[in-house]
Coordinates of C-alpha atoms and ligand atoms in Angstrom, one line a residue:
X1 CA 0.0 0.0 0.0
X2 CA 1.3 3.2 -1.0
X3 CA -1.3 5.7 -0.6
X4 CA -0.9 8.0 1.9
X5 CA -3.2 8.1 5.3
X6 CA -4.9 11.0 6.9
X7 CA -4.3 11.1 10.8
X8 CA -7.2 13.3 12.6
X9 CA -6.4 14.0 15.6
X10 CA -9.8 14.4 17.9
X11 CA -8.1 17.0 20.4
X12 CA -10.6 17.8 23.3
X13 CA -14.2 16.2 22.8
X14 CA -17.2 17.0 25.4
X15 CA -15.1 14.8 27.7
X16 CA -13.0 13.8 28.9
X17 CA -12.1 16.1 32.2
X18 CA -8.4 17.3 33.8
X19 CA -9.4 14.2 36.7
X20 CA -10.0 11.6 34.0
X21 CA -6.5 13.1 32.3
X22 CA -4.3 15.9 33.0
X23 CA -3.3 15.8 28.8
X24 CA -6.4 16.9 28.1
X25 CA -6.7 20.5 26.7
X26 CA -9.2 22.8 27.7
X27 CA -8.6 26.5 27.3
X28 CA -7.8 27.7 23.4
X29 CA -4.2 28.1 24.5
X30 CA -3.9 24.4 25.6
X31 CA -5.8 23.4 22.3
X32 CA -3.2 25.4 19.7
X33 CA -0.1 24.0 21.8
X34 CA -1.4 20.3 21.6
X35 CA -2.5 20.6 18.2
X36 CA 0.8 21.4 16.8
X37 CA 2.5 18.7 18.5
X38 CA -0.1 16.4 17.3
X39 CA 0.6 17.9 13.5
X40 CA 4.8 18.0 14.3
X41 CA 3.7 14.2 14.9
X42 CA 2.1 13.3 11.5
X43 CA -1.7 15.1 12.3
X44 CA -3.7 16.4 9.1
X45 CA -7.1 17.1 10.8
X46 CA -7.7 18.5 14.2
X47 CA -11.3 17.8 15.0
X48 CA -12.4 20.7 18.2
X49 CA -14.8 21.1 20.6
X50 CA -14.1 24.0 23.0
X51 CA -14.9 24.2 26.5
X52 CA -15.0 26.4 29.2
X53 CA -12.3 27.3 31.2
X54 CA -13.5 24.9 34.2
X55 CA -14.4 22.3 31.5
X56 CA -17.6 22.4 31.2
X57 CA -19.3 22.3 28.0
X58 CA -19.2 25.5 25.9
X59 CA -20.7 26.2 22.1
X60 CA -18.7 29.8 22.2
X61 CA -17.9 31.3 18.7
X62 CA -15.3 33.1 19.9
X63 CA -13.0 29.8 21.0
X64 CA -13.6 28.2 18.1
X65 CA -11.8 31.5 16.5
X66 CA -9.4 31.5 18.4
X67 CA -8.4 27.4 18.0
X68 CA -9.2 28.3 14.5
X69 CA -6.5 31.5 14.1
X70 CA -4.2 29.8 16.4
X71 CA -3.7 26.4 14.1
X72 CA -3.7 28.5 11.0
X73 CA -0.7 29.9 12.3
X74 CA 0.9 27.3 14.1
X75 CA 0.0 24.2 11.8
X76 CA 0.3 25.0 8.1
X77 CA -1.8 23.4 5.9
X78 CA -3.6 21.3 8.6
X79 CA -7.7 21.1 8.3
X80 CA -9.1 22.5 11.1
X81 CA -12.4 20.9 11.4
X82 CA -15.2 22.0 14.3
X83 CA -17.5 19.2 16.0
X84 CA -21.2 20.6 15.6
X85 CA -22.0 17.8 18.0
X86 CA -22.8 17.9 21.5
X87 CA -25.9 18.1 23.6
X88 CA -29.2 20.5 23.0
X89 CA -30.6 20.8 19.4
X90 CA -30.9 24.6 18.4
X91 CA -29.0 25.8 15.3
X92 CA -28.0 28.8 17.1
X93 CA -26.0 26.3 19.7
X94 CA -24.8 23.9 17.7
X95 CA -24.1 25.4 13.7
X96 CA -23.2 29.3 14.8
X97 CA -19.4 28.8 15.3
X98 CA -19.9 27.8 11.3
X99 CA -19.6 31.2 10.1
X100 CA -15.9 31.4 11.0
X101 CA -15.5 29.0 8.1
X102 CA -13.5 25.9 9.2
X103 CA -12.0 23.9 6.2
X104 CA -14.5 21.0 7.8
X105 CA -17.6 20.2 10.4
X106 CA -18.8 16.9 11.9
X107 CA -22.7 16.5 10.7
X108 CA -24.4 13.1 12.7
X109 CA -26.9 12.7 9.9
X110 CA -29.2 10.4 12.7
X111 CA -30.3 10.0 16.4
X112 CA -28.8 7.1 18.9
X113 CA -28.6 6.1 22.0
X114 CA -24.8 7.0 23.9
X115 CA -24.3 5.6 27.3
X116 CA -26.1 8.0 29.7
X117 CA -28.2 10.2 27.0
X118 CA -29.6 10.6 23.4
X119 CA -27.6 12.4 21.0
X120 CA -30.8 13.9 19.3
X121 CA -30.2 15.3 15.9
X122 CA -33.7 15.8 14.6
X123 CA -34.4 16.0 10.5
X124 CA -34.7 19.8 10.7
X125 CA -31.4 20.4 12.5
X126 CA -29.5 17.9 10.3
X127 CA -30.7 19.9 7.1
X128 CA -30.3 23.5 9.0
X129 CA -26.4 22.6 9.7
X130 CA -25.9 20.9 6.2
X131 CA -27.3 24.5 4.6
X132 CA -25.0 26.3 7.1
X133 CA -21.7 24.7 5.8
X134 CA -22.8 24.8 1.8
X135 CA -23.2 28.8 3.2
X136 CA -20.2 28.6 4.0
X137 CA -17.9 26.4 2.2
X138 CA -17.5 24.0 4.9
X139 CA -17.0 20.8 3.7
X140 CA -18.9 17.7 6.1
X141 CA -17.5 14.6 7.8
X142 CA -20.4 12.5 7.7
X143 CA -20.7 10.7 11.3
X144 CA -22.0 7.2 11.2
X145 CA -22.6 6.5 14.7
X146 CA -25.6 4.1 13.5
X147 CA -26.4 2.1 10.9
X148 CA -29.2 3.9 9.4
X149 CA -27.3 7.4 9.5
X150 CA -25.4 6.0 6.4
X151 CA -28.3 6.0 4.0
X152 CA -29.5 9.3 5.2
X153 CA -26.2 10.7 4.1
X154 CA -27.2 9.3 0.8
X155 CA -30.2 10.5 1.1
X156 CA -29.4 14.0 1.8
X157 CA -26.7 13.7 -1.1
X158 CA -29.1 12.3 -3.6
X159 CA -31.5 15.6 -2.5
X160 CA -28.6 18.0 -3.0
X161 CA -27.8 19.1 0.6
X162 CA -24.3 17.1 0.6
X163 CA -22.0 17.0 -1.8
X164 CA -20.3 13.8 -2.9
X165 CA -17.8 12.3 -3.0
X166 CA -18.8 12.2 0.8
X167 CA -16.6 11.7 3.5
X168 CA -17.9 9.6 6.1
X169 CA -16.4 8.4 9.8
X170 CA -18.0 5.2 11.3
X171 CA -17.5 5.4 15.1
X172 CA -17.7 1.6 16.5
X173 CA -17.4 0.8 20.5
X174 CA -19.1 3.8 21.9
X175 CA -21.4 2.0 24.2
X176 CA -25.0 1.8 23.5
X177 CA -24.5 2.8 19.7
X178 CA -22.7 0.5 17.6
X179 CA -19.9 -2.5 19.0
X180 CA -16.4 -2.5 17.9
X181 CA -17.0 -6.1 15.7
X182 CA -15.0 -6.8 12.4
X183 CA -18.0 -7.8 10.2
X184 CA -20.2 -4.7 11.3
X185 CA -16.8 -2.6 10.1
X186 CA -16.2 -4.9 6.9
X187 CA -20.6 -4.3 6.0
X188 CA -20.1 -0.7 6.8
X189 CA -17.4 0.0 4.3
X190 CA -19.0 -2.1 1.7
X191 CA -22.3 -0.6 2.2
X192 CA -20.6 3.2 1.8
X193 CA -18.6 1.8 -1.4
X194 CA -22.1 0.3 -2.9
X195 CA -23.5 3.5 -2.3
X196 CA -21.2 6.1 -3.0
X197 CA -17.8 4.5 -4.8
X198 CA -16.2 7.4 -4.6
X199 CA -16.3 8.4 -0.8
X200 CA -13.5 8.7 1.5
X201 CA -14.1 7.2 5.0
X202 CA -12.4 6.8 8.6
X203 CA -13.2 3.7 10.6
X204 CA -13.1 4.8 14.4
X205 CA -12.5 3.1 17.1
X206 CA -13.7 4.6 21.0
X207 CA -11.0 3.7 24.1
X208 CA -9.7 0.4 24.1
X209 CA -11.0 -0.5 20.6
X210 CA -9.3 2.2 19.4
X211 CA -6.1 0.8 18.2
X212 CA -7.6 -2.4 16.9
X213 CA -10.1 -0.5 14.7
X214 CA -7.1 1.7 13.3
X215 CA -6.2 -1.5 12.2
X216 CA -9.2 -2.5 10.5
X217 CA -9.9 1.0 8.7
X218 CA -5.9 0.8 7.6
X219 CA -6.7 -2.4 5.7
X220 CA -10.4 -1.8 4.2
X221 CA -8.4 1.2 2.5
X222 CA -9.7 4.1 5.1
X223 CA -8.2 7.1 7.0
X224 CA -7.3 7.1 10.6
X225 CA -8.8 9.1 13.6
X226 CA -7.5 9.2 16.9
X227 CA -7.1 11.8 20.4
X228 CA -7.7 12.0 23.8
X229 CA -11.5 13.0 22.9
X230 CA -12.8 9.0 21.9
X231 CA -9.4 7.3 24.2
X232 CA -7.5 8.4 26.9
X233 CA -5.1 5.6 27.4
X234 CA -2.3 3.6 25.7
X235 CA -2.7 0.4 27.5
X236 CA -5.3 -0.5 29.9
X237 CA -3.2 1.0 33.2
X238 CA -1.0 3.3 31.2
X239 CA -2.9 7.2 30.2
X240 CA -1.7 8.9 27.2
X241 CA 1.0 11.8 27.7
X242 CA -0.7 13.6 25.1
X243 CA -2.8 13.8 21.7
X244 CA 1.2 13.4 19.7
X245 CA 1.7 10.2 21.6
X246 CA -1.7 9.0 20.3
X247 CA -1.0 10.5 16.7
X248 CA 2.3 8.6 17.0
X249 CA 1.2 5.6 17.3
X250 CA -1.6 5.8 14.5
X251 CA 2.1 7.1 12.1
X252 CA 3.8 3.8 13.4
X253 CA 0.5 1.5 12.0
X254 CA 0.9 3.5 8.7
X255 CA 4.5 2.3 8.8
X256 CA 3.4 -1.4 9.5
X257 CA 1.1 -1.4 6.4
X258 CA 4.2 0.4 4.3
X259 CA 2.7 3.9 4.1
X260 CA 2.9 6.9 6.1
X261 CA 1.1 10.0 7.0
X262 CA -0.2 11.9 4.8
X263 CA 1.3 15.8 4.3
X264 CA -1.2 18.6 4.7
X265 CA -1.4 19.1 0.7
X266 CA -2.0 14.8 0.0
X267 CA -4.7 15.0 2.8
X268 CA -6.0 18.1 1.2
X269 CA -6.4 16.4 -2.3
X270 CA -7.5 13.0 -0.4
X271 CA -10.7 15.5 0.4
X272 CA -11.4 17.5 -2.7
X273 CA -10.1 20.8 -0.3
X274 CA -8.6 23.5 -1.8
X275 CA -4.8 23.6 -0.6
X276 CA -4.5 26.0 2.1
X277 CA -4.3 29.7 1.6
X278 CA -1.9 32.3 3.6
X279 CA -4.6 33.5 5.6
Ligands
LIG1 ZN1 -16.1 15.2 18.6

């Protein structure tokens, strides 16, 4: 395999807190700092929530800008993507910080079950934030966190509200939703190629699946997506240092399957993104 592999690196998350790790970055200063050694490490998309400053959720515009401004200048080239996920279902909460035109946004084109509460993301809301980033020239990563949120990303493609070729992460072990099993990953892939032969796709795997599934999207010809956001640790009794020790180890798989990762300007091609301006 010679193609190259985009490495996002999920920086922050709605979780976890400072007592579940100290690595994790919470303020927009912590964010730019660990994203750059997370793209000195082989990182091509940093995928951001922001917080408040005691780590509580936050939806603030004004972080986002500043993550945004700070990675522009820090990480050439990297795509800076902003999670529209998270809890509550207004527009205004959850598609405002889309204005500041990331190069990418997360859009869960479905409803499910997580552990402790439903990640609701009714018809209306899905359409409102897919509308936002056409706006706005934000391109989507399609979040599969179910089966059926698949075909309603063809779906909304077909109706002209996404444009292919689609690029579409399934996340697999995230309890309650779907199970970190090697047939569900092997139907998932072959489903997205039957529908849309052209799409680009991550395989994701949530805290000690993560590695394994790496794996698994590596060979079925995906991208790679790790960070403190989905797992913490690097063996069961061992917490990550950091987001770069996670992005190194996802660099050292490429190197087992004879690739590597991929610069900024091959992971920009990989997406259909224009390469990065000076701004
Ligand atoms: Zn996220």
């Amino acid at each position: 395999m010679s193609r190259p592999i985009i490495i996002a690196c999920a920086i922050t998350g709605s979780r976890p807190g400072k007592a579940d790790t100290p690595a994790v970055p919470i303020t927009p200063d912590e964010q730019i700092e660990s994203t750059q050694a997370a793209f000195e490490a082989g990182a091509t998309v940093v995928h951001v929530h922001v917080r408040a400053d005691d780590g509580g959720p936050s939806y603030d515009p004004d972080r986002f800008g500043r993550v945004l401004e700070g990675v522009r200048t820090h990480c050439p080239g990297m795509i800076v993507q902003f999670s529209t996920g998270g809890r509550g279902d207004s527009l205004e909460e959850r598609g405002s910080m889309l204005a500041l035109r990331p190069d990418m946004a997360s859009l869960a084109t479905g409803s499910v079950n997580f552990p402790a509460h439903v990640y609701e993301n009714p018809p209306a809301l899905i359409e409102g934030l897919a509308r936002l980033m056409q706006q706005y020239g934000v391109m989507p990563e399609i979040e599969v966190f179910d089966l059926s949120m698949l075909y309603n990303a063809k779906a909304l493609a077909d109706s002209g509200l996404l444009s292919e070729p689609l690029h579409v992460q399934f996340v697999l072990g995230l309890g309650a939703a779907l199970p970190a099993k090697r047939p569900l990953a092997d139907f998932l892939v072959s489903e997205l190629h039957d529908l849309s032969p052209e799409a680009t796709f991550t395989v994701a795997g949530i805290g000690r699946f993560q590695e394994m599934v790496m794996d698994w999207s590596l060979y079925a010809g995906g991208h790679l997506r790790t960070g403190l956001e989905d797992n913490i640790r690097l063996s069961r009794d061992r917490l990550a240092e950091s987001n770069a020790q996670l992005v190194e180890r996802a660099a050292a798989l490429c190197v087992g399957y004879g690739t590597r990762p991929a610069t900024p300007q091959e992971a920009r091609a990989l997406l259909g993104l224009p390469t990065a301006g000076t701004a």
